[in-house]
Amino acid sequence: MHWAGRGTEPDAVERFYAVIPAGGIGSRLWPLSRADAPKFLHDLTGSGQTLLRETWERLAPISGEDRVMVVCGRAHRAAVEAQLPALEDRNVVLESEGKDSSAAIGLAAAILELREPDVIIGSFAADHVIGDVRRFRRAVVEAIVVADAGYIATIGIVPTEPAIGFGYIEAGEKLDVAGTTSAYAVSRFVEKPDLETARSYVESGRYLWNGGMFIARATTLLDEMAKSKPRLVAGLRELAAAWDTAERGAAVDRIWPGLEKIAIDYSVAEPAAAAGRLATVEGDFQWDDVGDFASIAKLQSGGRGSDLAILGEHARVLADSSSGIVVTDRDRLITLIGVENIVVVDTEDALLVTTSEHAQRVKSVVDALKLSGRTDVL
Amino acid sequence: MHWAGRGTEPDAVERFYAVIPAGGIGSRLWPLSRADAPKFLHDLTGSGQTLLRETWERLAPISGEDRVMVVCGRAHRAAVEAQLPALEDRNVVLESEGKDSSAAIGLAAAILELREPDVIIGSFAADHVIGDVRRFRRAVVEAIVVADAGYIATIGIVPTEPAIGFGYIEAGEKLDVAGTTSAYAVSRFVEKPDLETARSYVESGRYLWNGGMFIARATTLLDEMAKSKPRLVAGLRELAAAWDTAERGAAVDRIWPGLEKIAIDYSVAEPAAAAGRLATVEGDFQWDDVGDFASIAKLQSGGRGSDLAILGEHARVLADSSSGIVVTDRDRLITLIGVENIVVVDTEDALLVTTSEHAQRVKSVVDALKLSGRTDVL
């Protein structure tokens, strides 16, 4: 089923292929997110669906169900297929070990460029939350048009506050691409800023949040990556050549372990921005990478930042003068008395108690647990 | 084994019998304290022993192990006997239902006055914490001497702060009883005061904390109680007359259910104070009724009121910039990040998160659970 736009749908949408890299554990969401139950396999919005399933439901109507590819770890194959029963076997790419986003997205691009030389791929994280599906779809279609014109396109989210948890994209000149209305050249990518800098970004009106979405012709993406990481791309293309053959297993064993681990922001986005080949399309919709429990609490409370959010199918919570968030996969009674902006995460073998203010620090605890060898709870 | 005093031990100590009423659940310590695991069966000090066992170990050296009587609910008999293997069968008094302290202590007094007409009993709660056993023993011996002179004696704790969680005793004239140095008539008993009143009490030097300890000849105690509650005492003496006979069971069934439920403070202490028959002996030792989790945290931290106290044999706690108390009977990992004066109580079927400041409010939650019929977790 394809998207029916306002009037004529651009032809390029017919060549669109959605790629969902489903990697990463979501350390800041420990002890809910675990190695065996990463963030994308959780319902973090109370919608009744996992983040992965919601990602699929946003993308499949644009690309068609037969044109969504998922890149995930071997350990998560069964869980992913259970979530996405319509996902086709040829669209499942399994990683024997995590190699970061350049390898994950690059391998999908390399496999797809061999199958369809003029394919346009769009990569979308499996574990983000997006509020307005119509506006999202409109932005993706515009990004496809920009990609078809030869750019590497991103979708930059119009910021609603001076967030310090996200990276930013500085928009430059408006692009002269037929059929687009909000496409700009990207002047630069910037890392998470401090609050003062974030405020100046938002006030300037020239900065957008980096939503981590990349849309490009597969070949353009790989050629751009090859400029900074030629060995990585050579490996990916060699592996892709074997992918749809009996040699796949041997090629994976030979090539994958040696591939460089690097985020696509560094291998593609930053150099392409510097070279003027990166574009951004404004995405005017609610977006969140659900980076920590404070984000979940905010999403749950509709941005009010007050009251108590409760996530958990069997949750039994008794709260007296308390606010924040309770996340539980248990059914035991949780009682809160007089605790404000609290974060309580209750799982079978681990309990976390913190506050919204300190929610970012969960990652350092996970790192400490790793260092001390207490991996039984990770 | 009897106490060896400084030089001569008063003869009256030979007639002393310790009574430990082990009733009450300790609602403010929910979900640790439960109907089937009340406060006195917990180790709340980290000593490795239950409060009941510690109470026994303070009293048995004064009275002798064969002269300690425990009054408890039928449901707790096995647990009490497991804690106190030297407790003699004839010294176990089982309540078919809780009837408050007048009936519990009064029945013990009535049984003992029949067995030994000149017995002096001392009643001590099973679930309080006392810091200095030598000073406690000295105060008890002095109270026995005062009791032998015909008074109903209490031990008033010298206050160390203007606590609002305890009742107070106003001391009057010094008593002229041979062999005593810190015995006073009691002017009045007062309920828990507000902070300003508590401050004025402590500054005056005339007020002591009511530690809930009563020492008296059994007959004196019952006769005093009979002045305000004649039917109650008649019932208790009738039941006591049948106690050491084959008629005990029938007498319990006939008499116990109809007995009035009233605290001994109201049936004995207040009227006796008004009539000038109540005395108090100064107790200059650390004492706490461990009324809520804030008390436990304070006891654990040695009164510093800072840092993190952890109670639980199998506790695994990882804390980052946090203070307060964690109580757990589980072995799962509890992680705290950036939470101050927090109270976390982790049990199999219930979790409590509150702060020291709000620890008193636990009781109202328990009341709400009762009202809503959620007795499965009480």
mmCIF file with all atom_site columns, C-alpha atoms in Angstrom, chain A residues 221-325:
data_model
loop_
_atom_site.group_PDB
_atom_site.id
_atom_site.type_symbol
_atom_site.label_atom_id
_atom_site.label_alt_id
_atom_site.label_comp_id
_atom_site.label_asym_id
_atom_site.label_entity_id
_atom_site.label_seq_id
_atom_site.pdbx_PDB_ins_code
_atom_site.Cartn_x
_atom_site.Cartn_y
_atom_site.Cartn_z
_atom_site.occupancy
_atom_site.B_iso_or_equiv
_atom_site.pdbx_formal_charge
_atom_site.auth_seq_id
_atom_site.auth_comp_id
_atom_site.auth_asym_id
_atom_site.auth_atom_id
_atom_site.pdbx_PDB_model_num
ATOM 1   C CA . LEU A 1 221 ? 25.305 7.414   0.359  1.00 0.00 ? 221 LEU A CA 1
ATOM 2   C CA . LEU A 1 222 ? 27.966 4.751   -0.151 1.00 0.00 ? 222 LEU A CA 1
ATOM 3   C CA . ASP A 1 223 ? 30.059 6.917   -2.456 1.00 0.00 ? 223 ASP A CA 1
ATOM 4   C CA . GLU A 1 224 ? 29.972 9.720   0.112  1.00 0.00 ? 224 GLU A CA 1
ATOM 5   C CA . MET A 1 225 ? 30.945 7.310   2.883  1.00 0.00 ? 225 MET A CA 1
ATOM 6   C CA . ALA A 1 226 ? 33.756 5.950   0.718  1.00 0.00 ? 226 ALA A CA 1
ATOM 7   C CA . LYS A 1 227 ? 35.379 9.385   0.609  1.00 0.00 ? 227 LYS A CA 1
ATOM 8   C CA . SER A 1 228 ? 36.112 9.269   4.341  1.00 0.00 ? 228 SER A CA 1
ATOM 9   C CA . LYS A 1 229 ? 36.016 5.510   4.916  1.00 0.00 ? 229 LYS A CA 1
ATOM 10  C CA . PRO A 1 230 ? 37.078 3.731   1.703  1.00 0.00 ? 230 PRO A CA 1
ATOM 11  C CA . ARG A 1 231 ? 38.037 0.442   3.380  1.00 0.00 ? 231 ARG A CA 1
ATOM 12  C CA . LEU A 1 232 ? 34.748 0.244   5.236  1.00 0.00 ? 232 LEU A CA 1
ATOM 13  C CA . VAL A 1 233 ? 32.718 0.780   2.060  1.00 0.00 ? 233 VAL A CA 1
ATOM 14  C CA . ALA A 1 234 ? 34.856 -1.663  0.070  1.00 0.00 ? 234 ALA A CA 1
ATOM 15  C CA . GLY A 1 235 ? 34.149 -4.279  2.748  1.00 0.00 ? 235 GLY A CA 1
ATOM 16  C CA . LEU A 1 236 ? 30.432 -3.522  2.746  1.00 0.00 ? 236 LEU A CA 1
ATOM 17  C CA . ARG A 1 237 ? 30.191 -3.775  -1.056 1.00 0.00 ? 237 ARG A CA 1
ATOM 18  C CA . GLU A 1 238 ? 32.181 -7.008  -1.068 1.00 0.00 ? 238 GLU A CA 1
ATOM 19  C CA . LEU A 1 239 ? 29.851 -8.447  1.560  1.00 0.00 ? 239 LEU A CA 1
ATOM 20  C CA . ALA A 1 240 ? 26.776 -7.224  -0.338 1.00 0.00 ? 240 ALA A CA 1
ATOM 21  C CA . ALA A 1 241 ? 28.005 -8.976  -3.507 1.00 0.00 ? 241 ALA A CA 1
ATOM 22  C CA . ALA A 1 242 ? 27.925 -12.264 -1.609 1.00 0.00 ? 242 ALA A CA 1
ATOM 23  C CA . TRP A 1 243 ? 24.722 -11.508 0.296  1.00 0.00 ? 243 TRP A CA 1
ATOM 24  C CA . ASP A 1 244 ? 22.156 -12.991 -2.065 1.00 0.00 ? 244 ASP A CA 1
ATOM 25  C CA . THR A 1 245 ? 24.342 -16.019 -2.799 1.00 0.00 ? 245 THR A CA 1
ATOM 26  C CA . ALA A 1 246 ? 25.384 -19.214 -1.050 1.00 0.00 ? 246 ALA A CA 1
ATOM 27  C CA . GLU A 1 247 ? 28.565 -17.407 0.026  1.00 0.00 ? 247 GLU A CA 1
ATOM 28  C CA . ARG A 1 248 ? 26.811 -15.089 2.490  1.00 0.00 ? 248 ARG A CA 1
ATOM 29  C CA . GLY A 1 249 ? 27.812 -16.926 5.678  1.00 0.00 ? 249 GLY A CA 1
ATOM 30  C CA . ALA A 1 250 ? 31.457 -17.240 4.725  1.00 0.00 ? 250 ALA A CA 1
ATOM 31  C CA . ALA A 1 251 ? 31.566 -13.593 3.620  1.00 0.00 ? 251 ALA A CA 1
ATOM 32  C CA . VAL A 1 252 ? 30.046 -12.400 6.886  1.00 0.00 ? 252 VAL A CA 1
ATOM 33  C CA . ASP A 1 253 ? 32.557 -14.398 8.908  1.00 0.00 ? 253 ASP A CA 1
ATOM 34  C CA . ARG A 1 254 ? 35.430 -13.091 6.806  1.00 0.00 ? 254 ARG A CA 1
ATOM 35  C CA . ILE A 1 255 ? 34.458 -9.428  6.450  1.00 0.00 ? 255 ILE A CA 1
ATOM 36  C CA . TRP A 1 256 ? 32.113 -8.259  9.239  1.00 0.00 ? 256 TRP A CA 1
ATOM 37  C CA . PRO A 1 257 ? 34.438 -8.652  12.247 1.00 0.00 ? 257 PRO A CA 1
ATOM 38  C CA . GLY A 1 258 ? 37.050 -6.402  10.667 1.00 0.00 ? 258 GLY A CA 1
ATOM 39  C CA . LEU A 1 259 ? 34.734 -3.506  9.755  1.00 0.00 ? 259 LEU A CA 1
ATOM 40  C CA . GLU A 1 260 ? 35.276 -0.174  11.448 1.00 0.00 ? 260 GLU A CA 1
ATOM 41  C CA . LYS A 1 261 ? 32.790 0.838   14.130 1.00 0.00 ? 261 LYS A CA 1
ATOM 42  C CA . ILE A 1 262 ? 31.736 4.401   13.488 1.00 0.00 ? 262 ILE A CA 1
ATOM 43  C CA . ALA A 1 263 ? 28.539 6.415   13.601 1.00 0.00 ? 263 ALA A CA 1
ATOM 44  C CA . ILE A 1 264 ? 27.126 7.561   10.267 1.00 0.00 ? 264 ILE A CA 1
ATOM 45  C CA . ASP A 1 265 ? 27.159 11.137  11.588 1.00 0.00 ? 265 ASP A CA 1
ATOM 46  C CA . TYR A 1 266 ? 30.965 11.050  11.340 1.00 0.00 ? 266 TYR A CA 1
ATOM 47  C CA . SER A 1 267 ? 31.432 8.898   8.220  1.00 0.00 ? 267 SER A CA 1
ATOM 48  C CA . VAL A 1 268 ? 28.790 10.636  6.092  1.00 0.00 ? 268 VAL A CA 1
ATOM 49  C CA . ALA A 1 269 ? 26.863 13.544  7.607  1.00 0.00 ? 269 ALA A CA 1
ATOM 50  C CA . GLU A 1 270 ? 29.699 15.782  8.799  1.00 0.00 ? 270 GLU A CA 1
ATOM 51  C CA . PRO A 1 271 ? 31.915 15.429  5.729  1.00 0.00 ? 271 PRO A CA 1
ATOM 52  C CA . ALA A 1 272 ? 28.921 15.770  3.385  1.00 0.00 ? 272 ALA A CA 1
ATOM 53  C CA . ALA A 1 273 ? 27.806 18.918  5.220  1.00 0.00 ? 273 ALA A CA 1
ATOM 54  C CA . ALA A 1 274 ? 31.283 20.376  4.893  1.00 0.00 ? 274 ALA A CA 1
ATOM 55  C CA . ALA A 1 275 ? 31.252 19.559  1.166  1.00 0.00 ? 275 ALA A CA 1
ATOM 56  C CA . GLY A 1 276 ? 27.798 21.049  0.567  1.00 0.00 ? 276 GLY A CA 1
ATOM 57  C CA . ARG A 1 277 ? 26.188 17.753  -0.314 1.00 0.00 ? 277 ARG A CA 1
ATOM 58  C CA . LEU A 1 278 ? 24.004 17.467  2.761  1.00 0.00 ? 278 LEU A CA 1
ATOM 59  C CA . ALA A 1 279 ? 20.450 18.811  2.746  1.00 0.00 ? 279 ALA A CA 1
ATOM 60  C CA . THR A 1 280 ? 17.780 19.019  5.395  1.00 0.00 ? 280 THR A CA 1
ATOM 61  C CA . VAL A 1 281 ? 14.016 19.071  5.160  1.00 0.00 ? 281 VAL A CA 1
ATOM 62  C CA . GLU A 1 282 ? 12.092 20.691  7.997  1.00 0.00 ? 282 GLU A CA 1
ATOM 63  C CA . GLY A 1 283 ? 10.089 18.225  10.029 1.00 0.00 ? 283 GLY A CA 1
ATOM 64  C CA . ASP A 1 284 ? 7.363  20.058  11.879 1.00 0.00 ? 284 ASP A CA 1
ATOM 65  C CA . PHE A 1 285 ? 6.190  17.188  14.055 1.00 0.00 ? 285 PHE A CA 1
ATOM 66  C CA . GLN A 1 286 ? 6.653  15.950  17.612 1.00 0.00 ? 286 GLN A CA 1
ATOM 67  C CA . TRP A 1 287 ? 9.810  13.870  17.824 1.00 0.00 ? 287 TRP A CA 1
ATOM 68  C CA . ASP A 1 288 ? 11.811 12.412  20.685 1.00 0.00 ? 288 ASP A CA 1
ATOM 69  C CA . ASP A 1 289 ? 14.646 9.935   20.837 1.00 0.00 ? 289 ASP A CA 1
ATOM 70  C CA . VAL A 1 290 ? 13.369 8.821   24.272 1.00 0.00 ? 290 VAL A CA 1
ATOM 71  C CA . GLY A 1 291 ? 16.875 9.069   25.590 1.00 0.00 ? 291 GLY A CA 1
ATOM 72  C CA . ASP A 1 292 ? 16.098 8.660   29.260 1.00 0.00 ? 292 ASP A CA 1
ATOM 73  C CA . PHE A 1 293 ? 13.281 8.216   31.761 1.00 0.00 ? 293 PHE A CA 1
ATOM 74  C CA . ALA A 1 294 ? 12.764 11.968  32.021 1.00 0.00 ? 294 ALA A CA 1
ATOM 75  C CA . SER A 1 295 ? 11.867 11.977  28.297 1.00 0.00 ? 295 SER A CA 1
ATOM 76  C CA . ILE A 1 296 ? 9.355  9.194   28.861 1.00 0.00 ? 296 ILE A CA 1
ATOM 77  C CA . ALA A 1 297 ? 7.800  11.054  31.782 1.00 0.00 ? 297 ALA A CA 1
ATOM 78  C CA . LYS A 1 298 ? 7.512  14.158  29.599 1.00 0.00 ? 298 LYS A CA 1
ATOM 79  C CA . LEU A 1 299 ? 6.001  12.247  26.697 1.00 0.00 ? 299 LEU A CA 1
ATOM 80  C CA . GLN A 1 300 ? 3.530  10.550  29.030 1.00 0.00 ? 300 GLN A CA 1
ATOM 81  C CA . SER A 1 301 ? 2.433  13.777  30.633 1.00 0.00 ? 301 SER A CA 1
ATOM 82  C CA . GLY A 1 302 ? 1.897  15.431  27.249 1.00 0.00 ? 302 GLY A CA 1
ATOM 83  C CA . GLY A 1 303 ? 4.771  17.807  27.912 1.00 0.00 ? 303 GLY A CA 1
ATOM 84  C CA . ARG A 1 304 ? 3.239  19.191  31.100 1.00 0.00 ? 304 ARG A CA 1
ATOM 85  C CA . GLY A 1 305 ? 6.119  17.843  33.148 1.00 0.00 ? 305 GLY A CA 1
ATOM 86  C CA . SER A 1 306 ? 3.842  17.257  36.129 1.00 0.00 ? 306 SER A CA 1
ATOM 87  C CA . ASP A 1 307 ? 1.793  14.446  37.652 1.00 0.00 ? 307 ASP A CA 1
ATOM 88  C CA . LEU A 1 308 ? 2.693  10.816  37.647 1.00 0.00 ? 308 LEU A CA 1
ATOM 89  C CA . ALA A 1 309 ? 3.162  8.720   34.537 1.00 0.00 ? 309 ALA A CA 1
ATOM 90  C CA . ILE A 1 310 ? 2.762  4.966   34.859 1.00 0.00 ? 310 ILE A CA 1
ATOM 91  C CA . LEU A 1 311 ? 4.029  2.491   32.299 1.00 0.00 ? 311 LEU A CA 1
ATOM 92  C CA . GLY A 1 312 ? 3.381  -1.204  32.679 1.00 0.00 ? 312 GLY A CA 1
ATOM 93  C CA . GLU A 1 313 ? 0.623  -3.529  31.634 1.00 0.00 ? 313 GLU A CA 1
ATOM 94  C CA . HIS A 1 314 ? 0.184  -4.958  35.121 1.00 0.00 ? 314 HIS A CA 1
ATOM 95  C CA . ALA A 1 315 ? 1.174  -1.870  37.084 1.00 0.00 ? 315 ALA A CA 1
ATOM 96  C CA . ARG A 1 316 ? -0.448 -1.391  40.516 1.00 0.00 ? 316 ARG A CA 1
ATOM 97  C CA . VAL A 1 317 ? 0.590  2.011   41.816 1.00 0.00 ? 317 VAL A CA 1
ATOM 98  C CA . LEU A 1 318 ? -0.690 3.871   44.856 1.00 0.00 ? 318 LEU A CA 1
ATOM 99  C CA . ALA A 1 319 ? 0.587  7.442   44.889 1.00 0.00 ? 319 ALA A CA 1
ATOM 100 C CA . ASP A 1 320 ? 0.119  10.153  47.468 1.00 0.00 ? 320 ASP A CA 1
ATOM 101 C CA . SER A 1 321 ? 1.410  13.658  46.607 1.00 0.00 ? 321 SER A CA 1
ATOM 102 C CA . SER A 1 322 ? 3.930  12.272  44.138 1.00 0.00 ? 322 SER A CA 1
ATOM 103 C CA . SER A 1 323 ? 4.978  13.039  40.576 1.00 0.00 ? 323 SER A CA 1
ATOM 104 C CA . GLY A 1 324 ? 7.350  11.588  38.006 1.00 0.00 ? 324 GLY A CA 1
ATOM 105 C CA . ILE A 1 325 ? 7.264  8.180   36.394 1.00 0.00 ? 325 ILE A CA 1
#
